[in-house]
Amino acid sequence: PLAVEIANYLSRHYRERITLDDLSRETYFSVAYCESEFKKAYCKSIIQYLIDIRISEAKALLVETSLSCSVIAEMVGFDDANYFSRIFKKRIGFSPLQYRNTVFELNKSPL
């Protein structure tokens, strides 16, 4: 239940600046215990899980809107657009703009 509580909190607050100390205060457990229980349940760290949520939301915004990458980065909780672009490329294999253009081209081509 603790890991699920943390995951739910991250899903609701991913746009905000979240620290492990925030989660510790929210759950009334130590940072180390929160991390340990979360990793057991989800096989990834809390921060990795949070980044996954943010990247997933960014992917949707890149496809569904024409907002700039820097605006999208801010909307999904990244303070630094350059960091967002680096993390996005590392996780997805494309820069945010390449991703948007690739998905756009795939949707345009006939099956």
GROMACS .gro file of C-alpha atoms in nm:
model
  111
    1PRO     CA    1   0.000   0.000   0.000
    2LEU     CA    2   0.283   0.248   0.065
    3ALA     CA    3   0.422   0.210  -0.287
    4VAL     CA    4   0.074   0.253  -0.435
    5GLU     CA    5   0.017   0.559  -0.218
    6ILE     CA    6   0.343   0.709  -0.346
    7ALA     CA    7   0.260   0.622  -0.709
    8ASN     CA    8  -0.083   0.784  -0.672
    9TYR     CA    9   0.071   1.094  -0.518
   10LEU     CA   10   0.320   1.118  -0.806
   11SER     CA   11   0.040   1.078  -1.062
   12ARG     CA   12  -0.157   1.362  -0.903
   13HIS     CA   13   0.138   1.597  -0.846
   14TYR     CA   14   0.385   1.522  -1.129
   15ARG     CA   15   0.362   1.882  -1.255
   16GLU     CA   16   0.497   2.011  -0.924
   17ARG     CA   17   0.845   2.009  -0.783
   18ILE     CA   18   0.854   1.691  -0.574
   19THR     CA   19   1.137   1.585  -0.349
   20LEU     CA   20   1.185   1.261  -0.163
   21ASP     CA   21   1.156   1.461   0.158
   22ASP     CA   22   0.810   1.576   0.043
   23LEU     CA   23   0.707   1.213  -0.001
   24SER     CA   24   0.851   1.123   0.336
   25ARG     CA   25   0.646   1.395   0.503
   26GLU     CA   26   0.336   1.298   0.304
   27THR     CA   27   0.357   0.930   0.399
   28TYR     CA   28   0.509   0.965   0.749
   29PHE     CA   29   0.785   0.719   0.656
   30SER     CA   30   1.157   0.779   0.611
   31VAL     CA   31   1.297   0.852   0.266
   32ALA     CA   32   1.496   0.528   0.275
   33TYR     CA   33   1.190   0.320   0.364
   34CYS     CA   34   0.978   0.489   0.095
   35GLU     CA   35   1.248   0.425  -0.166
   36SER     CA   36   1.294   0.065  -0.057
   37GLU     CA   37   0.924  -0.022  -0.060
   38PHE     CA   38   0.866   0.158  -0.389
   39LYS     CA   39   1.156  -0.016  -0.559
   40LYS     CA   40   1.032  -0.356  -0.437
   41ALA     CA   41   0.687  -0.290  -0.581
   42TYR     CA   42   0.775  -0.113  -0.907
   43CYS     CA   43   1.133  -0.226  -0.979
   44LYS     CA   44   1.245   0.133  -1.027
   45SER     CA   45   1.324   0.430  -0.811
   46ILE     CA   46   1.066   0.692  -0.721
   47ILE     CA   47   1.250   0.948  -0.933
   48GLN     CA   48   1.261   0.715  -1.235
   49TYR     CA   49   0.888   0.655  -1.197
   50LEU     CA   50   0.822   1.029  -1.176
   51ILE     CA   51   1.029   1.091  -1.490
   52ASP     CA   52   0.834   0.815  -1.668
   53ILE     CA   53   0.506   0.990  -1.586
   54ARG     CA   54   0.641   1.325  -1.703
   55ILE     CA   55   0.777   1.182  -2.029
   56SER     CA   56   0.450   1.003  -2.097
   57GLU     CA   57   0.254   1.323  -2.046
   58ALA     CA   58   0.501   1.515  -2.262
   59LYS     CA   59   0.461   1.260  -2.545
   60ALA     CA   60   0.086   1.315  -2.541
   61LEU     CA   61   0.124   1.694  -2.543
   62LEU     CA   62   0.376   1.681  -2.827
   63VAL     CA   63   0.129   1.488  -3.042
   64GLU     CA   64  -0.195   1.659  -2.936
   65THR     CA   65  -0.080   2.022  -2.927
   66SER     CA   66   0.148   2.260  -3.110
   67LEU     CA   67   0.295   2.397  -2.788
   68SER     CA   68   0.669   2.456  -2.784
   69CYS     CA   69   0.897   2.202  -2.620
   70SER     CA   70   0.993   2.448  -2.349
   71VAL     CA   71   0.627   2.511  -2.260
   72ILE     CA   72   0.558   2.138  -2.255
   73ALA     CA   73   0.865   2.079  -2.039
   74GLU     CA   74   0.736   2.329  -1.786
   75MET     CA   75   0.381   2.191  -1.799
   76VAL     CA   76   0.496   1.840  -1.710
   77GLY     CA   77   0.722   1.947  -1.425
   78PHE     CA   78   1.068   2.000  -1.575
   79ASP     CA   79   1.232   2.326  -1.464
   80ASP     CA   80   1.490   2.314  -1.742
   81ALA     CA   81   1.387   2.262  -2.107
   82ASN     CA   82   1.737   2.144  -2.202
   83TYR     CA   83   1.733   1.880  -1.929
   84PHE     CA   84   1.388   1.774  -2.047
   85SER     CA   85   1.516   1.735  -2.404
   86ARG     CA   86   1.817   1.529  -2.291
   87ILE     CA   87   1.607   1.300  -2.072
   88PHE     CA   88   1.341   1.266  -2.341
   89LYS     CA   89   1.597   1.167  -2.604
   90LYS     CA   90   1.767   0.924  -2.367
   91ARG     CA   91   1.436   0.754  -2.282
   92ILE     CA   92   1.258   0.766  -2.620
   93GLY     CA   93   1.546   0.769  -2.867
   94PHE     CA   94   1.431   1.090  -3.035
   95SER     CA   95   1.443   1.453  -2.934
   96PRO     CA   96   1.099   1.595  -2.850
   97LEU     CA   97   1.078   1.767  -3.190
   98GLN     CA   98   1.191   1.454  -3.376
   99TYR     CA   99   0.927   1.257  -3.185
  100ARG     CA  100   0.655   1.506  -3.277
  101ASN     CA  101   0.757   1.507  -3.644
  102THR     CA  102   0.788   1.128  -3.662
  103VAL     CA  103   0.445   1.069  -3.510
  104PHE     CA  104   0.296   1.338  -3.736
  105GLU     CA  105   0.448   1.171  -4.044
  106LEU     CA  106   0.331   0.825  -3.935
  107ASN     CA  107  -0.023   0.954  -3.886
  108LYS     CA  108  -0.015   1.124  -4.227
  109SER     CA  109   0.097   0.824  -4.430
  110PRO     CA  110  -0.170   0.585  -4.559
  111LEU     CA  111  -0.179   0.230  -4.427
   0.00000   0.00000   0.00000
